[in-house]
C-alpha cells in the first residue's frame, strides 16, 4: 500500500525526496520544490525588478522545468522579471531538429519570446561538420566551449545582461568531482558559485536549479506533464564526464544526500593565497573581444585549429556542393 | 501488465513507448519484470547495459509503479499484478 504524505498527512505519497527521505504527495511536492527554488532566488538576490533575463533553453528536461517554474514564481511572487527563451542550434541533425521544435512549443506554452542562435551563423561551423573533421573523440569539448560563448553572444546581441541555465545538483556535484579528480583548482573554486561572471563580463550567469535533484526535476516534468525532449545527444559525452556521472548516480543510490553534500563540500574549498595570486585575471579576447582568461579565448583557439586544418578535409571529403567554390575563394584571400 | 518507457529508454525497446507483459503467476516481483525486460532487450540486440547494472536497474533510471516512486515501496521486491502500470524513466539524458 502507498504510504501517506508526510507533509499534509492527507494524500497518498507519490515520491520519496532524495534530499531528506521525506515521502510527499504530488501537490506537496510541487509546492516544496517551487518554494525551495524561490528561496534560492531570494537568498542569492538573483533577479531585479524589470530585469530582462534569458533562459538558456535546450528543450530538455532541466531548461523546460526551469522555464515553467520561473514563469510560476514570477507570477506568484511578482518578481517583475521579463523572461526570454534563448536556444542554441548546434547543427546536429536529428537531435536539435526535434528539440528545437520542443522549444518552439515551449515559447507558446510559457508565453515567452524565443531567440535561436546557430553555431553555423556564430562560428561558421555546425557540430556535424566539426565531427566530420575531428571525429567523435573530443567533440563535447568543442560543443561545450561554443555553447558557453553562444549564450553570451546571444545575450549581448539582444542587450540582455543575465542568463539562467538549467544546471541541476547532479550536474554541479559531477563538476566538483571532475575538477577534484583533474586537480583543476581554479575551476573547483568557482564551480559551486550560483552566480558567475564578474563586473568585467558583460553577461551574468546563474543556476537557480543548482540545489535541485535531477530525480525531482524529472518527476516534476512528469507529474506536470511538461513538454520536453529526452533523446541523448547522438555524440555521446566524453568518457571522463560519463564516469563521473555514473559515480554520482551510484553514490546517490547508496546515500541520496551525497549529491548535496558534495556541493556543500565544494563550496567550502578556499584557494590558498599562493593559488589566488596565480589566478589568471579575465581579459578580452584579442580576436573576438569576448571575456577570456587568455589573450585568445578558447572558442577562437578551437576555431583557429578547425579553420587551419580545413584544407586537409577538402582532399579527403567528396564534396561537390555550392559551398566549395565559395570556400576556395575564401582561401585565396590568404 | 503495462510497461511504459521514458527519457530515451524506448530506444532500447524498438522505439516502443509502451509494452504489454503477461506472467503466468498472478503476482510477480518487479525484479522478475526487469529480468523479462532485459531478455527482450537482448533479443532486440539493444545495449542492455543502459538499462541494467549488476543485474539491477541502472542508478539514474526512475521506476514508477502506478505513478508512484518505487522507493516508497520495496523497490525490486515490490509485488505487482496484471492491472499495474510500470514506468521506467531515465534521467540520464541531456538537460
Ligand atoms: Zn501532501
Ligand atoms: Zn575569442
Short mmCIF file of C-alpha atoms and ligand atoms in Angstrom, two decimals:
data_model
loop_
_atom_site.label_atom_id
_atom_site.label_comp_id
_atom_site.label_asym_id
_atom_site.label_seq_id
_atom_site.Cartn_x
_atom_site.Cartn_y
_atom_site.Cartn_z
CA UNK A 1 0.00 0.00 0.00
CA UNK A 2 1.16 3.51 -0.69
CA UNK A 3 2.30 5.44 2.39
CA UNK A 4 0.61 8.71 3.30
CA UNK A 5 2.19 12.12 2.58
CA UNK A 6 4.39 13.26 5.47
CA UNK A 7 3.63 16.91 4.73
CA UNK A 8 -0.20 17.10 4.53
CA UNK A 9 -0.99 13.68 6.10
CA UNK A 10 -3.92 13.52 3.71
CA UNK A 11 -2.98 12.26 0.23
CA UNK A 12 -1.06 9.19 -0.84
CA UNK A 13 2.64 9.90 -1.16
CA UNK A 14 3.94 9.96 -4.74
CA UNK A 15 7.69 10.11 -4.19
CA UNK A 16 10.50 9.94 -1.69
CA UNK A 17 12.58 13.11 -1.71
CA UNK A 18 16.28 12.33 -2.12
CA UNK A 19 17.43 15.35 -0.08
CA UNK A 20 15.78 14.18 3.17
CA UNK A 21 13.90 10.94 2.58
CA UNK A 22 10.55 12.70 3.10
CA UNK A 23 7.55 10.97 1.50
CA UNK A 24 5.28 13.51 -0.17
CA UNK A 25 2.22 13.66 -2.40
CA UNK A 26 2.28 15.37 -5.81
CA UNK A 27 0.69 18.62 -4.61
CA UNK A 28 3.02 18.99 -1.64
CA UNK A 29 5.98 18.08 -3.84
CA UNK A 30 5.13 20.84 -6.35
CA UNK A 31 4.81 23.39 -3.55
CA UNK A 32 8.01 22.33 -1.74
CA UNK A 33 10.04 22.12 -4.96
CA UNK A 34 8.90 25.53 -6.20
CA UNK A 35 9.28 27.19 -2.80
CA UNK A 36 12.84 25.91 -2.42
CA UNK A 37 13.77 27.42 -5.79
CA UNK A 38 12.10 30.69 -4.77
CA UNK A 39 14.16 30.61 -1.55
CA UNK A 40 17.36 30.09 -3.59
CA UNK A 41 16.41 33.06 -5.78
CA UNK A 42 15.67 35.30 -2.79
CA UNK A 43 18.68 34.24 -0.71
CA UNK A 44 21.05 34.95 -3.59
CA UNK A 45 19.18 38.00 -4.88
CA UNK A 46 19.29 36.51 -8.36
CA UNK A 47 16.77 38.84 -10.01
CA UNK A 48 15.98 42.54 -10.02
CA UNK A 49 12.60 44.06 -10.85
CA UNK A 50 12.21 45.00 -14.55
CA UNK A 51 15.32 42.98 -15.42
CA UNK A 52 15.29 41.03 -18.70
CA UNK A 53 16.64 37.53 -18.13
CA UNK A 54 17.39 34.95 -20.80
CA UNK A 55 16.65 31.29 -20.08
CA UNK A 56 19.13 29.03 -21.85
CA UNK A 57 16.57 26.64 -23.36
CA UNK A 58 17.54 23.33 -24.93
CA UNK A 59 14.11 21.68 -24.97
CA UNK A 60 15.45 19.16 -22.44
CA UNK A 61 14.03 18.44 -19.01
CA UNK A 62 16.16 20.87 -16.99
CA UNK A 63 15.60 24.02 -19.00
CA UNK A 64 11.92 23.16 -19.54
CA UNK A 65 11.38 22.77 -15.79
CA UNK A 66 13.38 25.97 -15.25
CA UNK A 67 11.19 27.94 -17.66
CA UNK A 68 7.99 26.50 -16.18
CA UNK A 69 8.98 27.14 -12.56
CA UNK A 70 10.28 30.65 -13.27
CA UNK A 71 7.05 31.53 -15.01
CA UNK A 72 5.08 30.22 -12.00
CA UNK A 73 7.26 32.04 -9.45
CA UNK A 74 7.37 35.28 -11.44
CA UNK A 75 3.57 35.36 -11.27
CA UNK A 76 3.23 34.07 -7.70
CA UNK A 77 5.82 36.35 -6.08
CA UNK A 78 5.67 39.23 -8.56
CA UNK A 79 9.39 39.34 -9.40
CA UNK A 80 8.61 41.70 -12.26
CA UNK A 81 11.19 39.95 -14.48
CA UNK A 82 10.90 39.67 -18.28
CA UNK A 83 11.96 36.19 -19.33
CA UNK A 84 13.21 35.34 -22.83
CA UNK A 85 13.99 31.85 -24.15
CA UNK A 86 17.41 31.62 -25.75
CA UNK A 87 18.19 28.48 -27.76
CA UNK A 88 21.33 27.27 -29.42
CA UNK A 89 21.25 25.31 -32.64
CA UNK A 90 24.48 23.32 -32.64
CA UNK A 91 23.69 21.85 -36.03
CA UNK A 92 23.37 18.19 -35.06
CA UNK A 93 20.99 16.53 -37.47
CA UNK A 94 18.15 14.64 -35.86
CA UNK A 95 18.99 15.94 -32.39
CA UNK A 96 18.33 19.65 -32.45
CA UNK A 97 15.70 19.41 -35.15
CA UNK A 98 13.31 17.76 -32.70
CA UNK A 99 14.45 19.61 -29.60
CA UNK A 100 14.11 22.99 -31.33
CA UNK A 101 10.53 22.04 -32.17
CA UNK A 102 10.04 21.43 -28.44
CA UNK A 103 11.46 24.87 -27.62
CA UNK A 104 9.14 26.43 -30.19
CA UNK A 105 6.17 24.80 -28.44
CA UNK A 106 7.56 25.97 -25.06
CA UNK A 107 7.57 29.51 -26.43
CA UNK A 108 3.80 29.25 -26.82
CA UNK A 109 3.21 27.24 -23.63
CA UNK A 110 5.13 29.69 -21.42
CA UNK A 111 4.32 32.77 -23.46
CA UNK A 112 7.95 33.91 -23.67
CA UNK A 113 9.79 35.34 -26.70
CA UNK A 114 12.26 32.91 -28.32
CA UNK A 115 15.64 33.64 -29.89
CA UNK A 116 17.53 30.88 -31.77
CA UNK A 117 21.29 31.17 -32.36
CA UNK A 118 23.02 28.72 -34.69
CA UNK A 119 26.68 27.61 -34.46
CA UNK A 120 26.73 27.88 -38.21
CA UNK A 121 25.91 31.60 -38.08
CA UNK A 122 28.01 32.33 -34.99
CA UNK A 123 31.11 30.30 -35.89
CA UNK A 124 30.72 29.11 -39.47
CA UNK A 125 30.76 25.51 -38.26
CA UNK A 126 27.93 23.13 -37.37
CA UNK A 127 28.66 20.31 -34.90
CA UNK A 128 28.07 17.77 -37.67
CA UNK A 129 30.80 19.46 -39.71
CA UNK A 130 33.13 19.60 -36.71
CA UNK A 131 32.66 15.88 -36.05
CA UNK A 132 33.31 15.11 -39.71
CA UNK A 133 36.59 16.97 -39.27
CA UNK A 134 37.87 15.93 -35.85
CA UNK A 135 35.99 12.68 -35.14
CA UNK A 136 33.83 11.90 -32.15
CA UNK A 137 36.55 11.90 -29.52
CA UNK A 138 36.73 15.48 -28.25
CA UNK A 139 33.62 16.87 -29.85
CA UNK A 140 31.94 17.56 -26.48
CA UNK A 141 34.79 19.95 -25.67
CA UNK A 142 34.03 21.93 -28.82
CA UNK A 143 30.30 21.80 -28.26
CA UNK A 144 30.65 22.95 -24.65
CA UNK A 145 33.07 25.80 -25.37
CA UNK A 146 30.98 27.06 -28.28
CA UNK A 147 27.72 26.74 -26.38
CA UNK A 148 29.07 28.70 -23.44
CA UNK A 149 30.03 31.63 -25.65
CA UNK A 150 26.96 31.30 -27.84
CA UNK A 151 24.70 32.12 -24.89
CA UNK A 152 26.87 35.14 -24.03
CA UNK A 153 26.88 36.32 -27.63
CA UNK A 154 23.13 35.83 -27.89
CA UNK A 155 22.63 37.90 -24.75
CA UNK A 156 24.91 40.71 -25.95
CA UNK A 157 23.19 40.76 -29.36
CA UNK A 158 19.83 41.13 -27.64
CA UNK A 159 21.08 43.58 -24.96
CA UNK A 160 20.42 41.09 -22.15
CA UNK A 161 22.73 41.16 -19.14
CA UNK A 162 21.74 37.93 -17.39
CA UNK A 163 21.26 34.34 -18.50
CA UNK A 164 19.98 31.49 -16.32
CA UNK A 165 20.80 27.87 -17.12
CA UNK A 166 19.18 24.61 -16.05
CA UNK A 167 22.22 23.08 -14.31
CA UNK A 168 20.93 20.83 -11.53
CA UNK A 169 22.51 19.49 -8.33
CA UNK A 170 23.69 16.30 -10.05
CA UNK A 171 25.44 18.40 -12.74
CA UNK A 172 27.19 20.58 -10.15
CA UNK A 173 28.24 17.60 -8.00
CA UNK A 174 29.59 15.89 -11.12
CA UNK A 175 31.59 19.02 -11.98
CA UNK A 176 33.01 19.23 -8.44
CA UNK A 177 34.22 15.63 -8.66
CA UNK A 178 35.65 16.15 -12.14
CA UNK A 179 37.59 19.25 -11.09
CA UNK A 180 38.78 17.45 -7.98
CA UNK A 181 39.94 14.42 -9.93
CA UNK A 182 41.66 16.60 -12.52
CA UNK A 183 43.28 18.84 -9.92
CA UNK A 184 41.68 21.82 -11.60
CA UNK A 185 41.83 24.05 -8.53
CA UNK A 186 40.81 27.28 -10.28
CA UNK A 187 37.60 25.72 -11.55
CA UNK A 188 36.99 23.91 -8.28
CA UNK A 189 36.97 27.33 -6.64
CA UNK A 190 34.23 28.64 -8.91
CA UNK A 191 32.08 25.67 -9.91
CA UNK A 192 29.76 25.84 -6.89
CA UNK A 193 29.07 29.58 -7.28
CA UNK A 194 25.42 30.12 -8.12
CA UNK A 195 26.31 33.34 -9.98
CA UNK A 196 29.34 33.52 -12.25
CA UNK A 197 30.74 36.34 -14.34
CA UNK A 198 32.11 39.40 -12.56
CA UNK A 199 31.87 43.10 -13.28
CA UNK A 200 34.24 42.77 -16.25
CA UNK A 201 31.99 40.31 -18.10
CA UNK A 202 29.05 41.68 -19.96
CA UNK A 203 26.73 38.83 -19.12
CA UNK A 204 25.94 37.44 -15.68
CA UNK A 205 25.14 33.73 -15.43
CA UNK A 206 23.21 31.95 -12.73
CA UNK A 207 21.89 28.46 -11.94
CA UNK A 208 18.60 28.66 -10.00
CA UNK A 209 18.24 24.83 -10.04
CA UNK A 210 21.70 24.04 -8.67
CA UNK A 211 20.24 22.58 -5.47
CA UNK A 212 17.53 20.57 -7.24
CA UNK A 213 17.99 16.84 -7.64
CA UNK A 214 17.76 15.52 -11.16
CA UNK A 215 15.31 12.92 -9.89
CA UNK A 216 12.93 15.65 -8.73
CA UNK A 217 13.34 17.63 -11.95
CA UNK A 218 12.34 14.60 -13.99
CA UNK A 219 9.42 13.84 -11.66
CA UNK A 220 8.28 17.47 -11.70
CA UNK A 221 8.25 17.38 -15.51
CA UNK A 222 6.49 14.02 -15.46
CA UNK A 223 3.77 14.87 -12.92
CA UNK A 224 3.18 18.29 -14.50
CA UNK A 225 3.08 16.72 -17.96
CA UNK A 226 5.63 19.22 -19.25
CA UNK A 227 6.56 19.02 -22.90
CA UNK A 228 10.26 18.17 -23.13
CA UNK A 229 12.64 16.31 -25.37
CA UNK A 230 14.70 13.47 -23.98
CA UNK A 231 16.89 11.85 -26.56
CA UNK A 232 20.54 11.74 -25.65
CA UNK A 233 22.84 13.79 -27.83
CA UNK A 234 23.94 11.46 -30.64
CA UNK A 235 27.56 12.35 -29.98
CA UNK A 236 27.91 10.64 -26.62
CA UNK A 237 29.62 12.53 -23.79
CA UNK A 238 33.34 12.28 -23.14
CA UNK A 239 34.27 9.18 -21.18
CA UNK A 240 35.57 11.08 -18.15
CA UNK A 241 32.35 13.03 -17.62
CA UNK A 242 30.31 9.86 -18.16
CA UNK A 243 32.34 8.08 -15.49
CA UNK A 244 31.93 10.96 -13.05
CA UNK A 245 28.19 10.91 -13.74
CA UNK A 246 27.93 7.17 -13.08
CA UNK A 247 29.87 7.69 -9.85
CA UNK A 248 27.42 10.38 -8.72
CA UNK A 249 24.42 8.18 -9.54
CA UNK A 250 25.93 5.19 -7.74
CA UNK A 251 26.64 7.35 -4.68
CA UNK A 252 23.09 8.65 -4.74
CA UNK A 253 21.72 5.10 -4.80
CA UNK A 254 23.59 4.30 -1.58
CA UNK A 255 23.25 7.68 0.11
CA UNK A 256 20.90 10.15 -1.59
CA UNK A 257 22.13 13.16 0.38
CA UNK A 258 25.61 12.63 -1.12
CA UNK A 259 24.81 14.91 -4.07
CA UNK A 260 24.06 17.97 -1.94
CA UNK A 261 26.89 17.00 0.41
CA UNK A 262 29.41 17.05 -2.46
CA UNK A 263 28.17 20.54 -3.42
CA UNK A 264 28.41 21.65 0.21
CA UNK A 265 31.99 20.39 0.37
CA UNK A 266 32.77 22.05 -2.97
CA UNK A 267 31.56 25.39 -1.61
CA UNK A 268 33.93 25.17 1.34
CA UNK A 269 37.07 24.93 -0.80
CA UNK A 270 39.10 28.11 -0.49
CA UNK A 271 42.02 28.92 -2.74
CA UNK A 272 45.24 29.45 -0.82
CA UNK A 273 46.85 32.90 -1.11
CA UNK A 274 49.50 31.38 -3.33
CA UNK A 275 46.95 29.91 -5.74
CA UNK A 276 44.92 33.07 -5.71
CA UNK A 277 47.95 35.12 -6.69
CA UNK A 278 48.45 32.77 -9.62
CA UNK A 279 44.84 33.14 -10.68
CA UNK A 280 44.55 34.44 -14.20
CA UNK A 281 42.59 37.64 -14.48
CA UNK A 282 39.84 37.82 -17.06
CA UNK A 283 40.71 39.84 -20.16
CA UNK A 284 39.08 40.44 -23.51
CA UNK A 285 39.89 38.02 -26.33
CA UNK A 286 42.10 39.77 -28.88
CA UNK A 287 40.18 38.15 -31.74
CA UNK A 288 36.53 38.28 -30.78
CA UNK A 289 36.64 40.61 -27.72
CA UNK A 290 34.66 38.18 -25.58
CA UNK A 291 35.62 37.57 -21.97
CA UNK A 292 38.53 35.16 -21.63
CA UNK A 293 41.29 34.05 -19.28
CA UNK A 294 43.85 34.18 -22.11
CA UNK A 295 44.68 36.72 -24.80
CA UNK A 296 42.87 34.45 -27.27
CA UNK A 297 39.73 32.77 -25.93
CA UNK A 298 39.14 29.03 -26.03
CA UNK A 299 36.49 29.30 -28.73
CA UNK A 300 38.84 31.25 -31.01
CA UNK A 301 41.68 28.77 -30.35
CA UNK A 302 39.42 25.88 -31.34
CA UNK A 303 38.11 27.80 -34.33
CA UNK A 304 41.62 28.68 -35.49
CA UNK A 305 42.52 24.99 -35.31
CA UNK A 306 39.42 23.97 -37.24
CA UNK A 307 39.91 26.59 -39.93
CA UNK A 308 43.61 25.81 -40.31
CA UNK A 309 43.03 22.09 -40.77
CA UNK A 310 40.09 22.56 -43.09
CA UNK A 311 42.04 22.24 -46.38
CA UNK A 312 43.06 18.72 -45.37
CA UNK A 313 39.42 17.83 -45.12
CA UNK A 314 38.83 19.14 -48.61
CA UNK A 315 41.15 16.48 -50.05
CA UNK A 316 39.50 13.55 -48.32
CA UNK A 317 35.91 14.66 -48.47
CA UNK A 318 33.90 14.13 -51.58
CA UNK A 319 32.20 17.49 -51.61
CA UNK A 320 30.70 18.97 -54.71
CA UNK A 321 28.12 21.35 -53.29
CA UNK A 322 27.77 25.05 -53.95
CA UNK A 323 29.77 25.76 -50.81
CA UNK A 324 33.00 24.52 -52.39
CA UNK A 325 33.81 27.36 -54.80
CA UNK A 326 32.96 29.87 -52.09
CA UNK A 327 35.42 28.27 -49.72
CA UNK A 328 38.12 28.10 -52.36
CA UNK A 329 37.67 31.84 -52.92
CA UNK A 330 37.87 32.44 -49.19
CA UNK A 331 41.15 30.62 -49.05
CA UNK A 332 42.61 32.65 -51.91
CA UNK A 333 42.38 35.73 -49.75
CA UNK A 334 45.15 34.34 -47.53
CA UNK B 1 0.76 -5.53 -17.23
CA UNK B 2 1.52 -2.23 -18.89
CA UNK B 3 5.14 -1.15 -19.19
CA UNK B 4 5.96 2.42 -20.20
CA UNK B 5 9.32 3.91 -21.15
CA UNK B 6 10.54 7.48 -20.93
CA UNK B 7 13.68 9.56 -21.09
CA UNK B 8 15.06 7.75 -24.13
CA UNK B 9 14.73 4.19 -22.77
CA UNK B 10 12.20 3.46 -25.51
CA UNK B 11 15.18 3.39 -27.88
CA UNK B 12 16.25 0.11 -26.26
CA UNK B 13 12.83 -1.37 -26.94
CA UNK B 14 12.38 -0.87 -30.64
CA UNK B 15 11.23 2.73 -30.03
CA UNK B 16 8.05 1.50 -28.37
CA UNK B 17 6.70 3.83 -25.67
CA UNK B 18 4.65 1.02 -24.14
CA UNK B 19 4.74 -2.76 -23.91
CA UNK B 20 2.21 -5.29 -22.61
CA UNK B 21 3.65 -8.08 -20.48
CA UNK B 22 1.81 -11.09 -19.08
CA UNK B 23 3.04 -13.53 -16.50
CA UNK B 24 1.63 -16.96 -15.67
CA UNK B 25 1.69 -16.14 -11.96
CA UNK B 26 -0.96 -13.69 -10.69
CA UNK B 27 1.70 -11.74 -8.79
CA UNK B 28 5.38 -11.22 -9.58
CA UNK B 29 8.10 -9.01 -8.13
CA UNK B 30 9.37 -6.05 -10.12
CA UNK B 31 12.72 -7.85 -10.33
CA UNK B 32 11.02 -10.59 -12.38
CA UNK B 33 9.57 -7.90 -14.67
CA UNK B 34 13.01 -6.31 -15.01
CA UNK B 35 14.62 -9.62 -15.93
CA UNK B 36 11.94 -10.19 -18.57
CA UNK B 37 12.61 -6.72 -19.99
CA UNK B 38 16.36 -7.37 -20.02
CA UNK B 39 15.66 -10.53 -22.00
CA UNK B 40 13.57 -8.54 -24.53
CA UNK B 41 16.38 -6.00 -24.69
CA UNK B 42 18.85 -8.75 -25.54
CA UNK B 43 16.57 -10.26 -28.16
CA UNK B 44 16.35 -6.84 -29.81
CA UNK B 45 20.15 -6.62 -29.63
CA UNK B 46 19.86 -3.38 -27.68
CA UNK B 47 22.57 -2.37 -25.25
CA UNK B 48 21.16 -3.86 -22.06
CA UNK B 49 23.89 -2.08 -20.03
CA UNK B 50 21.93 1.14 -20.49
CA UNK B 51 19.10 -0.49 -18.56
CA UNK B 52 20.81 -2.81 -16.09
CA UNK B 53 23.92 -2.58 -13.95
CA UNK B 54 24.99 -5.66 -11.98
CA UNK B 55 21.56 -7.20 -12.54
CA UNK B 56 19.69 -4.22 -11.06
CA UNK B 57 18.06 -1.23 -12.73
CA UNK B 58 20.78 1.25 -13.50
CA UNK B 59 21.05 4.09 -10.95
CA UNK B 60 19.52 7.18 -12.58
CA UNK B 61 16.54 5.30 -14.00
CA UNK B 62 13.37 6.19 -12.11
CA UNK B 63 10.78 3.49 -11.63
CA UNK B 64 7.16 4.49 -11.03
CA UNK B 65 4.58 1.87 -10.14
CA UNK B 66 1.09 3.18 -10.85
CA UNK B 67 2.67 6.64 -10.95
CA UNK B 68 4.31 6.30 -7.52
CA UNK B 69 8.06 6.27 -6.86
CA UNK B 70 9.14 2.67 -6.20
CA UNK B 71 11.40 3.97 -3.42
CA UNK B 72 8.17 4.41 -1.40
CA UNK B 73 7.53 0.69 -1.83
CA UNK B 74 10.01 -2.17 -1.75
CA UNK B 75 11.92 -1.28 -4.93
CA UNK B 76 12.92 -4.54 -6.69
CA UNK B 77 10.92 -6.66 -4.24
CA UNK B 78 7.65 -4.81 -4.81
CA UNK B 79 4.92 -7.23 -5.84
CA UNK B 80 2.96 -6.22 -8.92
CA UNK B 81 -0.01 -7.74 -10.72
CA UNK B 82 -1.56 -7.72 -14.14
CA UNK B 83 -3.55 -4.49 -13.72
CA UNK B 84 -0.48 -2.44 -12.75
CA UNK B 85 1.36 0.11 -14.86
CA UNK B 86 5.11 0.46 -14.50
CA UNK B 87 7.07 3.38 -15.91
CA UNK B 88 10.83 3.28 -16.41
CA UNK B 89 12.08 6.82 -16.91
CA UNK B 90 15.74 7.53 -17.49
CA UNK B 91 17.25 10.74 -16.11
CA UNK B 92 20.49 10.03 -17.93
CA UNK B 93 19.96 12.39 -20.83
CA UNK B 94 20.85 15.96 -21.55
CA UNK B 95 19.03 18.83 -19.97
ZN1 LIG C 1 0.79 16.14 0.75
ZN1 LIG C 2 37.73 34.88 -28.98
#
